Tab-separated table of C-alpha atoms and ligand atoms in Angstrom:
chain	number	residue	atom	x	y	z
A	1	UNK	CA	0.000	0.000	0.000
A	2	UNK	CA	1.102	3.582	-0.673
A	3	UNK	CA	0.639	6.215	2.014
A	4	UNK	CA	0.938	9.933	1.281
A	5	UNK	CA	1.241	12.326	4.217
A	6	UNK	CA	-0.384	15.763	3.822
A	7	UNK	CA	0.570	17.150	7.231
A	8	UNK	CA	-1.081	17.169	10.688
A	9	UNK	CA	-3.403	14.120	10.740
A	10	UNK	CA	-4.155	14.117	7.011
A	11	UNK	CA	-2.961	11.221	4.893
A	12	UNK	CA	-4.127	9.111	1.982
A	13	UNK	CA	-3.817	5.382	1.437
A	14	UNK	CA	-3.954	4.077	-2.108
A	15	UNK	CA	-4.902	0.452	-2.615
A	16	UNK	CA	-6.878	-1.530	-5.150
A	17	UNK	CA	-7.110	1.512	-7.405
A	18	UNK	CA	-9.023	3.497	-4.758
A	19	UNK	CA	-7.732	6.460	-2.831
A	20	UNK	CA	-8.840	6.825	0.771
A	21	UNK	CA	-8.183	10.273	2.246
A	22	UNK	CA	-8.270	10.756	6.012
A	23	UNK	CA	-8.952	13.957	7.999
A	24	UNK	CA	-8.239	16.644	5.378
A	25	UNK	CA	-6.775	19.733	7.021
A	26	UNK	CA	-4.226	21.357	4.731
A	27	UNK	CA	-5.080	24.951	3.755
A	28	UNK	CA	-5.001	26.128	7.400
A	29	UNK	CA	-1.877	24.159	8.289
A	30	UNK	CA	0.998	26.631	8.841
A	31	UNK	CA	3.588	24.055	7.737
A	32	UNK	CA	1.750	22.617	4.691
A	33	UNK	CA	1.711	25.738	2.504
A	34	UNK	CA	3.388	23.847	-0.363
A	35	UNK	CA	0.449	21.425	-0.718
A	36	UNK	CA	-2.271	22.457	-3.180
A	37	UNK	CA	-5.583	20.944	-2.089
A	38	UNK	CA	-6.744	21.049	-5.715
A	39	UNK	CA	-4.081	18.455	-6.545
A	40	UNK	CA	-5.448	15.905	-4.058
A	41	UNK	CA	-7.557	13.092	-5.477
A	42	UNK	CA	-9.912	10.987	-3.368
A	43	UNK	CA	-12.555	8.319	-3.837
A	44	UNK	CA	-13.477	8.307	-0.139
A	45	UNK	CA	-12.852	10.799	2.661
A	46	UNK	CA	-12.890	9.269	6.134
A	47	UNK	CA	-13.301	11.627	9.094
A	48	UNK	CA	-12.361	10.618	12.650
A	49	UNK	CA	-14.261	13.501	14.314
A	50	UNK	CA	-15.592	16.987	13.632
A	51	UNK	CA	-12.741	19.237	14.775
A	52	UNK	CA	-11.542	21.797	12.240
A	53	UNK	CA	-8.011	20.411	12.188
A	54	UNK	CA	-9.527	17.188	10.743
A	55	UNK	CA	-12.316	18.393	8.447
A	56	UNK	CA	-11.488	21.933	7.254
A	57	UNK	CA	-10.786	20.972	3.613
A	58	UNK	CA	-13.275	18.096	3.425
A	59	UNK	CA	-16.069	19.913	1.569
A	60	UNK	CA	-13.769	21.491	-1.032
A	61	UNK	CA	-12.107	18.152	-1.834
A	62	UNK	CA	-15.386	16.187	-1.748
A	63	UNK	CA	-17.139	18.695	-4.053
A	64	UNK	CA	-14.299	18.646	-6.593
A	65	UNK	CA	-13.595	14.894	-6.584
A	66	UNK	CA	-17.092	13.517	-5.921
A	67	UNK	CA	-15.626	11.488	-3.048
A	68	UNK	CA	-17.939	9.854	-0.519
A	69	UNK	CA	-17.539	11.110	3.052
A	70	UNK	CA	-17.526	8.326	5.660
A	71	UNK	CA	-18.018	9.497	9.256
A	72	UNK	CA	-20.254	9.227	12.304
A	73	UNK	CA	-23.867	10.194	11.604
A	74	UNK	CA	-23.459	13.620	13.254
A	75	UNK	CA	-20.397	14.513	11.181
A	76	UNK	CA	-21.692	12.990	7.926
A	77	UNK	CA	-25.097	14.692	8.256
A	78	UNK	CA	-23.429	18.055	8.969
A	79	UNK	CA	-21.590	17.752	5.635
A	80	UNK	CA	-24.810	16.651	3.922
A	81	UNK	CA	-26.430	19.869	5.188
A	82	UNK	CA	-23.489	21.839	3.746
A	83	UNK	CA	-24.452	20.385	0.361
A	84	UNK	CA	-22.032	17.453	0.077
A	85	UNK	CA	-23.614	14.991	-2.347
A	86	UNK	CA	-22.179	11.669	-1.147
A	87	UNK	CA	-22.045	10.776	2.540
A	88	UNK	CA	-22.105	7.534	4.487
A	89	UNK	CA	-23.221	7.743	8.128
A	90	UNK	CA	-22.034	5.142	10.588
A	91	UNK	CA	-21.023	4.704	14.192
A	92	UNK	CA	-18.800	2.316	16.132
A	93	UNK	CA	-18.937	-1.002	14.336
A	94	UNK	CA	-18.220	-2.487	10.902
A	95	UNK	CA	-19.318	-1.252	7.474
A	96	UNK	CA	-18.556	-3.283	4.353
A	97	UNK	CA	-17.600	-0.714	1.730
A	98	UNK	CA	-16.854	-1.545	-1.931
A	99	UNK	CA	-13.118	-1.146	-1.232
A	100	UNK	CA	-12.975	-3.189	1.988
A	101	UNK	CA	-14.132	-3.391	5.586
A	102	UNK	CA	-14.292	-0.167	7.574
A	103	UNK	CA	-14.586	-0.643	11.321
A	104	UNK	CA	-15.057	2.475	13.394
A	105	UNK	CA	-13.645	2.091	16.902
A	106	UNK	CA	-13.784	4.430	19.906
A	107	UNK	CA	-11.317	7.242	20.524
A	108	UNK	CA	-11.119	9.062	23.856
A	109	UNK	CA	-11.281	12.724	22.817
A	110	UNK	CA	-14.108	15.200	22.024
A	111	UNK	CA	-15.908	16.213	18.846
A	112	UNK	CA	-17.706	19.328	17.653
A	113	UNK	CA	-18.148	20.766	14.186
A	114	UNK	CA	-16.388	23.954	12.978
A	115	UNK	CA	-19.601	25.977	13.686
A	116	UNK	CA	-19.755	24.641	17.245
A	117	UNK	CA	-22.593	22.178	16.630
A	118	UNK	CA	-22.539	18.681	18.095
A	119	UNK	CA	-20.070	16.354	16.397
A	120	UNK	CA	-21.038	13.004	17.886
A	121	UNK	CA	-18.408	10.771	19.425
A	122	UNK	CA	-14.836	10.757	18.122
A	123	UNK	CA	-13.476	7.579	16.589
A	124	UNK	CA	-10.708	5.787	14.817
A	125	UNK	CA	-10.792	3.276	11.959
A	126	UNK	CA	-9.572	-0.266	11.424
A	127	UNK	CA	-9.467	-0.730	7.645
A	128	UNK	CA	-9.194	-4.143	6.028
A	129	UNK	CA	-8.311	-4.091	2.315
A	130	UNK	CA	-7.303	-6.865	-0.081
A	131	UNK	CA	-3.703	-5.564	0.203
A	132	UNK	CA	-3.597	-5.488	3.999
A	133	UNK	CA	-4.962	-3.920	7.160
A	134	UNK	CA	-4.247	-0.794	9.107
A	135	UNK	CA	-5.503	1.194	12.082
A	136	UNK	CA	-5.857	4.967	12.236
A	137	UNK	CA	-6.451	5.979	15.844
A	138	UNK	CA	-7.789	9.503	15.209
A	139	UNK	CA	-7.280	11.935	18.100
A	140	UNK	CA	-7.117	9.916	21.288
A	141	UNK	CA	-5.224	9.291	24.465
A	142	UNK	CA	-3.937	5.799	25.217
A	143	UNK	CA	-6.904	3.544	26.010
A	144	UNK	CA	-7.344	-0.016	27.220
A	145	UNK	CA	-9.810	-0.484	24.316
A	146	UNK	CA	-6.832	-0.543	21.945
A	147	UNK	CA	-6.116	-4.046	23.238
A	148	UNK	CA	-9.226	-5.207	21.348
A	149	UNK	CA	-7.830	-4.134	17.970
A	150	UNK	CA	-5.759	-7.332	17.348
A	151	UNK	CA	-9.017	-9.337	17.514
A	152	UNK	CA	-9.837	-7.907	14.078
A	153	UNK	CA	-6.695	-9.364	12.516
A	154	UNK	CA	-3.050	-8.566	12.007
A	155	UNK	CA	-2.194	-4.963	11.209
A	156	UNK	CA	0.385	-4.127	8.556
A	157	UNK	CA	0.792	-0.628	9.956
A	158	UNK	CA	-0.938	1.910	12.186
A	159	UNK	CA	-1.251	5.695	12.090
A	160	UNK	CA	-1.094	7.161	15.585
A	161	UNK	CA	-1.071	10.731	16.938
A	162	UNK	CA	2.170	11.515	18.761
A	163	UNK	CA	2.148	15.267	19.484
A	164	UNK	CA	0.805	15.146	23.045
A	165	UNK	CA	-1.324	17.901	24.647
A	166	UNK	CA	-4.524	16.908	22.737
A	167	UNK	CA	-3.566	13.272	22.093
A	168	UNK	CA	-0.986	10.608	22.857
A	169	UNK	CA	2.676	11.570	22.967
A	170	UNK	CA	5.470	9.320	21.622
A	171	UNK	CA	5.712	7.192	24.771
A	172	UNK	CA	1.915	6.678	24.873
A	173	UNK	CA	2.013	5.807	21.173
A	174	UNK	CA	4.718	3.245	21.885
A	175	UNK	CA	2.462	1.655	24.523
A	176	UNK	CA	-0.407	1.760	22.014
A	177	UNK	CA	1.785	-0.015	19.440
A	178	UNK	CA	2.222	-2.848	21.950
A	179	UNK	CA	-1.544	-2.941	22.692
A	180	UNK	CA	-2.394	-3.192	18.991
A	181	UNK	CA	0.531	-5.599	18.331
A	182	UNK	CA	1.942	-3.554	15.497
A	183	UNK	CA	5.605	-2.976	14.576
A	184	UNK	CA	5.202	-0.257	11.944
A	185	UNK	CA	3.789	3.050	13.139
A	186	UNK	CA	3.276	6.250	11.147
A	187	UNK	CA	3.300	9.234	13.522
A	188	UNK	CA	0.896	12.142	12.885
A	189	UNK	CA	-0.655	15.143	14.726
A	190	UNK	CA	2.699	16.664	15.768
A	191	UNK	CA	4.771	19.819	15.074
A	192	UNK	CA	1.857	21.707	13.444
A	193	UNK	CA	1.835	24.219	16.330
A	194	UNK	CA	4.118	24.725	19.360
A	195	UNK	CA	1.860	22.872	21.888
A	196	UNK	CA	2.259	19.635	19.898
A	197	UNK	CA	5.933	19.911	18.996
A	198	UNK	CA	8.087	16.850	19.581
A	199	UNK	CA	11.717	15.811	19.239
A	200	UNK	CA	11.565	13.551	16.156
A	201	UNK	CA	14.930	11.890	16.728
A	202	UNK	CA	14.127	11.068	20.357
A	203	UNK	CA	10.759	9.623	19.303
A	204	UNK	CA	12.151	7.439	16.513
A	205	UNK	CA	14.941	6.193	18.809
A	206	UNK	CA	12.387	5.302	21.477
A	207	UNK	CA	10.542	3.121	18.957
A	208	UNK	CA	13.632	1.470	17.498
A	209	UNK	CA	14.969	0.534	20.939
A	210	UNK	CA	11.654	-1.314	21.465
A	211	UNK	CA	12.075	-3.195	18.168
A	212	UNK	CA	9.474	-1.055	16.385
A	213	UNK	CA	9.601	1.441	13.563
A	214	UNK	CA	8.280	5.008	13.798
A	215	UNK	CA	7.868	6.437	10.302
A	216	UNK	CA	7.645	10.230	10.030
A	217	UNK	CA	7.189	11.001	6.319
A	218	UNK	CA	7.664	14.595	5.184
A	219	UNK	CA	4.591	16.632	4.223
A	220	UNK	CA	3.787	15.658	0.647
A	221	UNK	CA	5.929	12.503	0.812
A	222	UNK	CA	4.624	9.096	-0.326
A	223	UNK	CA	5.909	5.945	1.369
A	224	UNK	CA	5.278	2.216	0.914
A	225	UNK	CA	3.651	0.625	3.944
B	301	NI	NI1	-9.507	16.814	17.785
B	302	MN	MN1	-6.844	17.190	16.243
């Protein structure tokens, strides 16, 4: 699978000819000025929760690409009201999409929409594709619930927030990697603003000394996962 990082918690996974885009927040990202949102393709846009730093560019990209927005009912219906043509409402549990199995799992965080309206509960996704499986935690602290993730099968990689303050920090993410039994972690939700700045070298060393890999692709970089 190919993963492209667009900064903050936004990334795309390309598999089986479909492009899944997660949590599009690019135009307001102070360190992603070189990314043109009009160059981003998507077949599906998956949203972990309603916060602006996860949904700000969703409507623009969905309108241009015709992508289907997959999110909790509160988030999906908010975008439907904004005029987005294709939305799929769900909640915690599995949904068999045409590209694979989408399982929304809990995240311990909060959720409101950019206009302050209720955003439902925040979540993460376990995605099972023909090419492999991965977990995107969304914004969350470390939770005991993460120990349930391996029941859904072996993960090829996981995308975890590591910036602290609003989410897990690198040491929490390392504990999460053990809970979810995954060796390959892509770190997101860090260094966008001072409160979530981390020491990248310290974080990657922490993972490698535990026999795990912390991948920190550059903004705009595509990696094989
Ligand atoms: Ni958030
Ligand atoms: Mn966030």
